[in-house]
PDB file of C-alpha atoms and ligand atoms in Angstrom:
ATOM      1  CA  MET A   5      -0.029   0.018   0.085  1.00 45.00           C
ATOM      2  CA  ALA A   6       1.249   3.461  -0.899  1.00 44.00           C
ATOM      3  CA  GLY A   7       1.042   5.372   2.248  1.00 48.00           C
ATOM      4  CA  TRP A   8       3.168   6.831   5.036  1.00 51.00           C
ATOM      5  CA  LEU A   9       4.520   5.322   8.174  1.00 52.00           C
ATOM      6  CA  LEU A  10       3.215   7.034  11.336  1.00 51.00           C
ATOM      7  CA  ALA A  11       5.346   5.270  13.902  1.00 48.00           C
ATOM      8  CA  GLY A  12       8.561   3.417  14.325  1.00 46.00           C
ATOM      9  CA  VAL A  13       9.740  -0.096  14.371  1.00 44.00           C
ATOM     10  CA  ALA A  14       7.612  -1.377  17.227  1.00 48.00           C
ATOM     11  CA  MET A  15       4.166  -0.470  15.673  1.00 56.00           C
ATOM     12  CA  ALA A  16       3.700   0.273  12.024  1.00 81.00           C
ATOM     13  CA  LEU A  17       0.568   1.964  10.955  1.00 91.00           C
ATOM     14  CA  GLU A  18      -0.052   2.754   7.317  1.00 93.00           C
ATOM     15  CA  LEU A  19      -2.674   5.259   6.226  1.00 95.00           C
ATOM     16  CA  ASP A  20      -3.663   6.168   2.602  1.00 96.00           C
ATOM     17  CA  GLY A  21      -6.232   8.634   1.415  1.00 96.00           C
ATOM     18  CA  PRO A  22      -7.320  12.337   1.798  1.00 96.00           C
ATOM     19  CA  ARG A  23      -6.384  13.679   5.378  1.00 97.00           C
ATOM     20  CA  ARG A  24      -9.189  16.180   5.406  1.00 97.00           C
ATOM     21  CA  GLN A  25     -12.632  16.502   6.778  1.00 98.00           C
ATOM     22  CA  GLY A  26     -15.037  14.303   4.656  1.00 98.00           C
ATOM     23  CA  GLY A  27     -12.191  12.046   3.707  1.00 98.00           C
ATOM     24  CA  LEU A  28     -12.023   8.132   3.879  1.00 98.00           C
ATOM     25  CA  LEU A  29      -8.718   6.615   4.842  1.00 98.00           C
ATOM     26  CA  HIS A  30      -7.560   3.020   4.068  1.00 98.00           C
ATOM     27  CA  GLY A  31      -5.249   1.666   6.972  1.00 97.00           C
ATOM     28  CA  GLU A  32      -3.059  -1.208   7.638  1.00 97.00           C
ATOM     29  CA  VAL A  33      -1.661  -2.584  10.980  1.00 96.00           C
ATOM     30  CA  PRO A  34       0.070  -5.765  11.859  1.00 95.00           C
ATOM     31  CA  PRO A  35      -2.558  -8.609  11.793  1.00 94.00           C
ATOM     32  CA  GLY A  36      -4.173  -9.238  15.171  1.00 94.00           C
ATOM     33  CA  SER A  37      -4.059  -5.594  16.165  1.00 96.00           C
ATOM     34  CA  GLU A  38      -7.183  -3.775  17.514  1.00 96.00           C
ATOM     35  CA  VAL A  39      -7.914  -0.206  16.366  1.00 97.00           C
ATOM     36  CA  ARG A  40      -9.944   2.525  17.968  1.00 97.00           C
ATOM     37  CA  PHE A  41     -10.951   5.780  16.289  1.00 97.00           C
ATOM     38  CA  LEU A  42     -13.391   8.550  17.175  1.00 95.00           C
ATOM     39  CA  GLY A  43     -15.166   6.288  19.639  1.00 93.00           C
ATOM     40  CA  HIS A  44     -15.518   3.280  17.400  1.00 94.00           C
ATOM     41  CA  ALA A  45     -14.003  -0.141  17.620  1.00 95.00           C
ATOM     42  CA  VAL A  46     -12.758  -0.295  14.044  1.00 96.00           C
ATOM     43  CA  PRO A  47     -13.343  -3.505  12.036  1.00 95.00           C
ATOM     44  CA  VAL A  48      -9.877  -4.870  11.152  1.00 96.00           C
ATOM     45  CA  ASP A  49      -9.686  -7.715   8.783  1.00 96.00           C
ATOM     46  CA  GLU A  50      -7.345 -10.866   9.029  1.00 95.00           C
ATOM     47  CA  GLU A  51      -4.673  -9.050   6.944  1.00 95.00           C
ATOM     48  CA  GLY A  52      -4.835  -5.950   9.247  1.00 96.00           C
ATOM     49  CA  ARG A  53      -6.725  -3.772   6.794  1.00 97.00           C
ATOM     50  CA  PHE A  54      -9.342  -1.284   7.917  1.00 97.00           C
ATOM     51  CA  LEU A  55     -11.097   2.004   7.081  1.00 98.00           C
ATOM     52  CA  LEU A  56     -11.213   5.314   9.007  1.00 98.00           C
ATOM     53  CA  GLY A  57     -13.835   7.990   8.202  1.00 98.00           C
ATOM     54  CA  LEU A  58     -13.300  11.684   8.781  1.00 98.00           C
ATOM     55  CA  GLY A  59     -16.703  13.377   9.068  1.00 97.00           C
ATOM     56  CA  ARG A  60     -17.810  16.908   8.105  1.00 97.00           C
ATOM     57  CA  ASP A  61     -16.754  18.202  11.539  1.00 97.00           C
ATOM     58  CA  ALA A  62     -14.035  15.683  12.418  1.00 97.00           C
ATOM     59  CA  PRO A  63     -11.477  17.109  14.900  1.00 97.00           C
ATOM     60  CA  GLU A  64      -8.335  18.746  13.546  1.00 97.00           C
ATOM     61  CA  GLN A  65      -6.084  16.151  15.405  1.00 97.00           C
ATOM     62  CA  PRO A  66      -8.045  12.960  15.914  1.00 97.00           C
ATOM     63  CA  VAL A  67      -6.214  10.002  17.662  1.00 96.00           C
ATOM     64  CA  ILE A  68      -5.860   6.422  16.349  1.00 97.00           C
ATOM     65  CA  THR A  69      -5.378   3.956  19.110  1.00 96.00           C
ATOM     66  CA  VAL A  70      -3.736   0.726  18.090  1.00 96.00           C
ATOM     67  CA  THR A  71      -3.526  -2.254  20.472  1.00 96.00           C
ATOM     68  CA  ALA A  72      -1.021  -4.867  19.200  1.00 94.00           C
ATOM     69  CA  ALA A  73      -1.470  -8.611  19.553  1.00 93.00           C
ATOM     70  CA  ASP A  74       0.930  -8.506  22.501  1.00 94.00           C
ATOM     71  CA  GLY A  75      -1.198  -5.864  24.326  1.00 94.00           C
ATOM     72  CA  SER A  76       1.018  -2.919  23.798  1.00 94.00           C
ATOM     73  CA  VAL A  77      -0.811   0.283  23.007  1.00 95.00           C
ATOM     74  CA  THR A  78       0.221   2.977  20.657  1.00 94.00           C
ATOM     75  CA  ARG A  79      -1.599   6.336  20.107  1.00 95.00           C
ATOM     76  CA  HIS A  80      -1.091   8.151  16.766  1.00 94.00           C
ATOM     77  CA  ARG A  81      -2.247  11.679  16.469  1.00 95.00           C
ATOM     78  CA  LEU A  82      -3.373  12.665  12.973  1.00 95.00           C
ATOM     79  CA  THR A  83      -3.356  16.231  11.638  1.00 96.00           C
ATOM     80  CA  ILE A  84      -6.188  16.695   9.089  1.00 97.00           C
ATOM     81  CA  GLU A  85      -7.137  19.657   6.872  1.00 97.00           C
ATOM     82  CA  THR A  86     -10.457  21.388   8.087  1.00 97.00           C
ATOM     83  CA  ARG A  87     -12.834  22.778   5.539  1.00 96.00           C
ATOM     84  CA  ALA A  88     -15.109  25.731   5.219  1.00 95.00           C
ATOM     85  CA  TYR A  89     -18.674  24.969   4.177  1.00 95.00           C
ATOM     86  CA  ASP A  90     -21.334  26.974   2.412  1.00 91.00           C
ATOM     87  CA  ILE A  91     -23.683  28.387   5.035  1.00 93.00           C
ATOM     88  CA  GLN A  92     -26.804  30.163   4.007  1.00 91.00           C
ATOM     89  CA  ARG A  93     -28.844  32.315   6.417  1.00 91.00           C
ATOM     90  CA  ILE A  94     -32.615  32.772   5.781  1.00 86.00           C
ATOM     91  CA  ASP A  95     -34.586  35.048   8.274  1.00 88.00           C
ATOM     92  CA  GLY A  96     -38.194  36.094   8.538  1.00 84.00           C
ATOM     93  CA  LEU A  97     -39.771  32.694   7.547  1.00 78.00           C
ATOM     94  CA  PRO A  98     -43.334  31.923   9.033  1.00 76.00           C
ATOM     95  CA  ASP A  99     -42.841  29.685  12.034  1.00 70.00           C
ATOM     96  CA  ASN A 100     -44.793  26.645  10.596  1.00 64.00           C
ATOM     97  CA  GLN A 101     -41.969  26.397   7.988  1.00 63.00           C
ATOM     98  CA  VAL A 102     -39.468  25.980  10.738  1.00 65.00           C
ATOM     99  CA  SER A 103     -41.064  23.753  13.360  1.00 76.00           C
ATOM    100  CA  PRO A 104     -42.874  20.447  12.404  1.00 80.00           C
ATOM    101  CA  ASP A 105     -46.152  19.528  14.172  1.00 88.00           C
ATOM    102  CA  ALA A 106     -46.418  16.637  16.707  1.00 91.00           C
ATOM    103  CA  GLU A 107     -47.630  14.075  14.178  1.00 91.00           C
ATOM    104  CA  THR A 108     -44.820  14.888  11.715  1.00 91.00           C
ATOM    105  CA  LEU A 109     -42.304  14.723  14.515  1.00 92.00           C
ATOM    106  CA  ALA A 110     -43.507  11.209  15.449  1.00 94.00           C
ATOM    107  CA  ARG A 111     -43.087  10.148  11.852  1.00 93.00           C
ATOM    108  CA  ILE A 112     -39.641  11.605  11.595  1.00 93.00           C
ATOM    109  CA  ARG A 113     -38.650   9.757  14.775  1.00 94.00           C
ATOM    110  CA  ARG A 114     -39.998   6.500  13.345  1.00 95.00           C
ATOM    111  CA  ASP A 115     -38.014   6.884  10.158  1.00 95.00           C
ATOM    112  CA  ALA A 116     -34.866   7.778  12.080  1.00 94.00           C
ATOM    113  CA  ALA A 117     -35.197   4.451  14.069  1.00 95.00           C
ATOM    114  CA  LEU A 118     -35.578   2.485  10.778  1.00 93.00           C
ATOM    115  CA  VAL A 119     -32.442   4.135   9.329  1.00 92.00           C
ATOM    116  CA  ARG A 120     -30.484   3.490  12.622  1.00 90.00           C
ATOM    117  CA  ASP A 121     -31.508  -0.218  12.716  1.00 89.00           C
ATOM    118  CA  ALA A 122     -30.389  -0.532   9.056  1.00 89.00           C
ATOM    119  CA  ARG A 123     -27.075   1.060   9.828  1.00 84.00           C
ATOM    120  CA  ALA A 124     -26.588  -1.079  12.979  1.00 81.00           C
ATOM    121  CA  ARG A 125     -26.129  -4.117  10.658  1.00 79.00           C
ATOM    122  CA  ARG A 126     -22.419  -4.040   9.753  1.00 84.00           C
ATOM    123  CA  LEU A 127     -20.849  -6.538   7.483  1.00 90.00           C
ATOM    124  CA  PRO A 128     -17.065  -7.187   7.915  1.00 90.00           C
ATOM    125  CA  GLN A 129     -16.360  -7.837   4.154  1.00 93.00           C
ATOM    126  CA  ARG A 130     -14.538  -5.267   2.026  1.00 97.00           C
ATOM    127  CA  PHE A 131     -17.223  -5.022  -0.771  1.00 98.00           C
ATOM    128  CA  PHE A 132     -15.812  -1.510  -1.460  1.00 98.00           C
ATOM    129  CA  ASP A 133     -12.586  -3.091  -2.866  1.00 97.00           C
ATOM    130  CA  ALA A 134     -14.643  -3.385  -6.150  1.00 98.00           C
ATOM    131  CA  GLY A 135     -13.841   0.419  -6.548  1.00 97.00           C
ATOM    132  CA  TRP A 136     -16.024   3.415  -6.996  1.00 97.00           C
ATOM    133  CA  ARG A 137     -18.036   5.059  -9.804  1.00 97.00           C
ATOM    134  CA  TRP A 138     -20.683   7.778  -9.891  1.00 98.00           C
ATOM    135  CA  PRO A 139     -24.255   6.371  -9.343  1.00 98.00           C
ATOM    136  CA  LEU A 140     -25.247   8.697 -12.255  1.00 97.00           C
ATOM    137  CA  THR A 141     -23.826  11.862 -13.628  1.00 96.00           C
ATOM    138  CA  GLY A 142     -25.499  15.240 -14.107  1.00 95.00           C
ATOM    139  CA  PRO A 143     -25.707  18.791 -12.901  1.00 95.00           C
ATOM    140  CA  ILE A 144     -24.624  19.118  -9.226  1.00 94.00           C
ATOM    141  CA  SER A 145     -27.449  20.958  -7.284  1.00 93.00           C
ATOM    142  CA  GLY A 146     -26.332  20.459  -3.762  1.00 93.00           C
ATOM    143  CA  VAL A 147     -22.924  20.041  -2.194  1.00 94.00           C
ATOM    144  CA  TYR A 148     -21.522  18.104   0.785  1.00 96.00           C
ATOM    145  CA  GLY A 149     -21.472  20.055   4.116  1.00 96.00           C
ATOM    146  CA  SER A 150     -23.555  23.088   3.212  1.00 95.00           C
ATOM    147  CA  GLN A 151     -26.070  24.198   5.863  1.00 95.00           C
ATOM    148  CA  ARG A 152     -29.012  26.540   6.171  1.00 92.00           C
ATOM    149  CA  ILE A 153     -29.791  28.685   9.298  1.00 92.00           C
ATOM    150  CA  LEU A 154     -33.572  29.309   9.301  1.00 88.00           C
ATOM    151  CA  ASN A 155     -34.841  32.075  11.540  1.00 89.00           C
ATOM    152  CA  GLY A 156     -31.552  31.714  13.475  1.00 90.00           C
ATOM    153  CA  GLN A 157     -31.946  27.842  13.988  1.00 89.00           C
ATOM    154  CA  PRO A 158     -29.261  25.889  12.358  1.00 91.00           C
ATOM    155  CA  ARG A 159     -30.656  22.931  10.368  1.00 88.00           C
ATOM    156  CA  GLN A 160     -28.916  19.666   9.843  1.00 89.00           C
ATOM    157  CA  PRO A 161     -26.041  20.098   7.390  1.00 94.00           C
ATOM    158  CA  HIS A 162     -26.435  18.656   3.950  1.00 94.00           C
ATOM    159  CA  TYR A 163     -24.324  15.498   3.975  1.00 94.00           C
ATOM    160  CA  GLY A 164     -24.876  14.257   0.521  1.00 94.00           C
ATOM    161  CA  ILE A 165     -24.134  15.247  -3.050  1.00 96.00           C
ATOM    162  CA  ASP A 166     -27.209  16.215  -5.110  1.00 96.00           C
ATOM    163  CA  ILE A 167     -27.370  15.307  -8.809  1.00 97.00           C
ATOM    164  CA  ALA A 168     -30.269  16.714 -10.704  1.00 96.00           C
ATOM    165  CA  ARG A 169     -31.688  14.279 -13.288  1.00 97.00           C
ATOM    166  CA  PRO A 170     -35.382  13.613 -14.373  1.00 98.00           C
ATOM    167  CA  THR A 171     -37.591  11.133 -12.551  1.00 98.00           C
ATOM    168  CA  GLY A 172     -36.930   7.583 -13.858  1.00 98.00           C
ATOM    169  CA  THR A 173     -33.164   8.096 -14.625  1.00 98.00           C
ATOM    170  CA  PRO A 174     -31.423   4.863 -13.497  1.00 98.00           C
ATOM    171  CA  VAL A 175     -29.272   4.946 -10.373  1.00 98.00           C
ATOM    172  CA  ARG A 176     -26.325   2.499 -10.515  1.00 98.00           C
ATOM    173  CA  ALA A 177     -24.525   0.985  -7.502  1.00 98.00           C
ATOM    174  CA  PRO A 178     -21.358   3.088  -6.881  1.00 98.00           C
ATOM    175  CA  SER A 179     -19.493  -0.044  -5.395  1.00 98.00           C
ATOM    176  CA  ASP A 180     -20.387  -3.674  -4.444  1.00 98.00           C
ATOM    177  CA  GLY A 181     -22.476  -4.128  -1.320  1.00 98.00           C
ATOM    178  CA  VAL A 182     -25.581  -5.592   0.330  1.00 98.00           C
ATOM    179  CA  VAL A 183     -28.782  -3.712   0.595  1.00 98.00           C
ATOM    180  CA  THR A 184     -29.812  -2.986   4.229  1.00 97.00           C
ATOM    181  CA  LEU A 185     -32.871  -0.745   3.796  1.00 97.00           C
ATOM    182  CA  ALA A 186     -35.396  -0.094   0.945  1.00 98.00           C
ATOM    183  CA  GLU A 187     -38.163   2.114   2.202  1.00 97.00           C
ATOM    184  CA  PRO A 188     -40.523   3.807  -0.290  1.00 96.00           C
ATOM    185  CA  ASP A 189     -41.765   6.774   1.701  1.00 95.00           C
ATOM    186  CA  LEU A 190     -39.786   8.381   4.536  1.00 96.00           C
ATOM    187  CA  PHE A 191     -40.781  11.821   5.597  1.00 94.00           C
ATOM    188  CA  PHE A 192     -37.687  13.877   4.482  1.00 92.00           C
ATOM    189  CA  SER A 193     -36.042  11.496   2.099  1.00 95.00           C
ATOM    190  CA  GLY A 194     -38.945   9.753   0.355  1.00 97.00           C
ATOM    191  CA  GLY A 195     -37.883   6.503  -1.444  1.00 98.00           C
ATOM    192  CA  THR A 196     -34.654   5.619   0.448  1.00 98.00           C
ATOM    193  CA  LEU A 197     -32.117   2.903  -0.185  1.00 98.00           C
ATOM    194  CA  ILE A 198     -29.227   2.033   2.066  1.00 97.00           C
ATOM    195  CA  VAL A 199     -26.300  -0.200   0.773  1.00 98.00           C
ATOM    196  CA  ASP A 200     -23.601  -1.653   3.241  1.00 97.00           C
ATOM    197  CA  HIS A 201     -20.147  -1.643   1.590  1.00 98.00           C
ATOM    198  CA  GLY A 202     -18.524  -3.389   4.544  1.00 97.00           C
ATOM    199  CA  GLN A 203     -16.186  -2.404   7.383  1.00 96.00           C
ATOM    200  CA  GLY A 204     -18.509   0.269   8.665  1.00 95.00           C
ATOM    201  CA  LEU A 205     -19.015   1.946   5.253  1.00 97.00           C
ATOM    202  CA  SER A 206     -22.485   2.579   3.683  1.00 97.00           C
ATOM    203  CA  SER A 207     -24.169   4.492   1.037  1.00 97.00           C
ATOM    204  CA  SER A 208     -27.635   6.042   1.125  1.00 97.00           C
ATOM    205  CA  PHE A 209     -29.762   7.078  -1.954  1.00 98.00           C
ATOM    206  CA  LEU A 210     -32.588   9.482  -1.278  1.00 98.00           C
ATOM    207  CA  HIS A 211     -35.764  10.756  -2.987  1.00 97.00           C
ATOM    208  CA  LEU A 212     -36.098   7.772  -5.380  1.00 98.00           C
ATOM    209  CA  SER A 213     -39.101   7.048  -7.343  1.00 98.00           C
ATOM    210  CA  GLU A 214     -38.447   3.321  -7.607  1.00 98.00           C
ATOM    211  CA  MET A 215     -36.206   0.747  -5.937  1.00 98.00           C
ATOM    212  CA  LEU A 216     -35.193  -2.346  -7.923  1.00 98.00           C
ATOM    213  CA  VAL A 217     -33.422  -4.202  -5.129  1.00 98.00           C
ATOM    214  CA  SER A 218     -34.549  -5.561  -1.576  1.00 98.00           C
ATOM    215  CA  PRO A 219     -32.973  -5.703   1.822  1.00 96.00           C
ATOM    216  CA  GLY A 220     -30.498  -8.708   2.073  1.00 96.00           C
ATOM    217  CA  GLU A 221     -29.689  -8.665  -1.643  1.00 98.00           C
ATOM    218  CA  ALA A 222     -26.011  -8.471  -2.833  1.00 98.00           C
ATOM    219  CA  ILE A 223     -25.357  -5.976  -5.536  1.00 98.00           C
ATOM    220  CA  ARG A 224     -22.592  -5.219  -7.919  1.00 98.00           C
ATOM    221  CA  ARG A 225     -20.808  -1.998  -8.839  1.00 98.00           C
ATOM    222  CA  GLY A 226     -22.666  -0.597 -11.845  1.00 98.00           C
ATOM    223  CA  GLN A 227     -25.852  -2.529 -11.319  1.00 98.00           C
ATOM    224  CA  VAL A 228     -29.015  -0.388 -11.834  1.00 98.00           C
ATOM    225  CA  ILE A 229     -30.522  -0.438  -8.287  1.00 98.00           C
ATOM    226  CA  ALA A 230     -33.076   2.315  -8.347  1.00 98.00           C
ATOM    227  CA  ARG A 231     -34.572   5.221 -10.313  1.00 98.00           C
ATOM    228  CA  VAL A 232     -34.318   8.974  -9.509  1.00 98.00           C
ATOM    229  CA  GLY A 233     -37.447  10.617  -8.135  1.00 98.00           C
ATOM    230  CA  ALA A 234     -38.752  13.698  -6.338  1.00 97.00           C
ATOM    231  CA  THR A 235     -40.136  11.898  -3.187  1.00 96.00           C
ATOM    232  CA  GLY A 236     -39.924  13.228   0.321  1.00 94.00           C
ATOM    233  CA  ARG A 237     -39.339  16.961   1.029  1.00 89.00           C
ATOM    234  CA  VAL A 238     -37.792  18.124  -2.251  1.00 89.00           C
ATOM    235  CA  THR A 239     -38.460  20.897  -4.804  1.00 87.00           C
ATOM    236  CA  GLY A 240     -37.403  18.850  -7.794  1.00 94.00           C
ATOM    237  CA  ALA A 241     -36.207  15.562  -9.082  1.00 97.00           C
ATOM    238  CA  HIS A 242     -32.685  14.665  -8.090  1.00 97.00           C
ATOM    239  CA  LEU A 243     -30.560  11.946  -6.512  1.00 98.00           C
ATOM    240  CA  ASP A 244     -29.007  12.674  -3.058  1.00 98.00           C
ATOM    241  CA  TRP A 245     -26.170  10.303  -2.594  1.00 98.00           C
ATOM    242  CA  ARG A 246     -24.632  10.128   0.965  1.00 98.00           C
ATOM    243  CA  VAL A 247     -21.743   7.999   2.371  1.00 97.00           C
ATOM    244  CA  ASN A 248     -21.308   7.040   6.032  1.00 96.00           C
ATOM    245  CA  TRP A 249     -18.470   5.425   7.975  1.00 96.00           C
ATOM    246  CA  PHE A 250     -20.420   4.703  11.247  1.00 94.00           C
ATOM    247  CA  ASP A 251     -21.488   8.133  12.331  1.00 93.00           C
ATOM    248  CA  GLN A 252     -19.011   9.986  10.339  1.00 96.00           C
ATOM    249  CA  ARG A 253     -20.367  11.519   6.983  1.00 97.00           C
ATOM    250  CA  ILE A 254     -17.888  11.077   4.208  1.00 98.00           C
ATOM    251  CA  ASP A 255     -17.804  13.396   1.096  1.00 98.00           C
ATOM    252  CA  PRO A 256     -18.882  11.092  -1.840  1.00 97.00           C
ATOM    253  CA  THR A 257     -16.951  13.233  -4.285  1.00 96.00           C
ATOM    254  CA  LEU A 258     -13.687  12.255  -2.617  1.00 96.00           C
ATOM    255  CA  LEU A 259     -14.275   8.561  -3.651  1.00 97.00           C
ATOM    256  CA  VAL A 260     -15.032   9.028  -7.305  1.00 96.00           C
ATOM    257  CA  PRO A 261     -13.251  10.595 -10.247  1.00 93.00           C
ATOM    258  CA  PRO A 262     -14.047  14.258 -11.172  1.00 90.00           C
ATOM    259  CA  MET A 263     -17.571  14.071 -12.795  1.00 87.00           C
ATOM    260  CA  GLN A 264     -16.405  15.945 -15.953  1.00 80.00           C
ATOM    261  CA  GLU A 265     -14.032  13.056 -16.796  1.00 77.00           C
ATOM    262  CA  VAL A 266     -16.859  10.448 -16.761  1.00 76.00           C
ATOM    263  CA  ARG A 267     -19.983  12.531 -17.672  1.00 72.00           C
ATOM    264  CA  GLY A 268     -22.254  10.702 -20.089  1.00 64.00           C
ATOM    265  CA  ASN A 269     -20.808   7.261 -19.416  1.00 58.00           C
ATOM    266  CA  ASP A 270     -23.930   6.166 -17.401  1.00 62.00           C
TER     267      ASP A 270
HETATM  268 ZN1   ZN B  22     -29.808  16.532  -0.991  1.00 55.52          ZN
END
């Protein structure tokens, strides 16, 4: 693996990938080691390979704790690049556009539990070794990390990338994986699909008009898994593609080639 050596002879740790907020790192430690990062027991395979995710607001100097097979513990402090995100303030909105009613709140909570349960299923395989491609290409209408502040209340940041295409456009699996959730009508995200790529990494696809795969199904990179829609709380048809490493939100654009290089290949 092309990477860099963080520590000396006793405990080698190799890391590869963008050391910045939103980045996904590929790591390797001597087989039999245990790894902890940002509160997670990191899945490490029998060859010592693992992933680390750096979320939107990941700390500037997160610590990787490696426990070797002989019990010795080494702490590695990473320095990562922080990012500035697009923040939009909108004031003077009527209050009912800001606060959902009790019935809507109950539905939002039920949806969140479904998503949490799906994400709690974590497969140890490295399906993502199949590599990455765009699920579809098209105009980018929303970027990772942006946030709106409505009447002074910060909303949840936008964790995905929005690609505007008409309803019915095929959505292809960006990598291999196993489907863990296929819900046709969640309040915010409408038709929603979650795919587990292994070792804590998953993709979510939002606002779909149609889902062509079911929970438990193994899928291959490039397979048509769904169709673009305008379901949930949206103003127009688009795909919102999100990537998670446990609770850390990854910037999907850091996994795939620049879109202009592949545009029109889908
Ligand atoms: Zn979106």
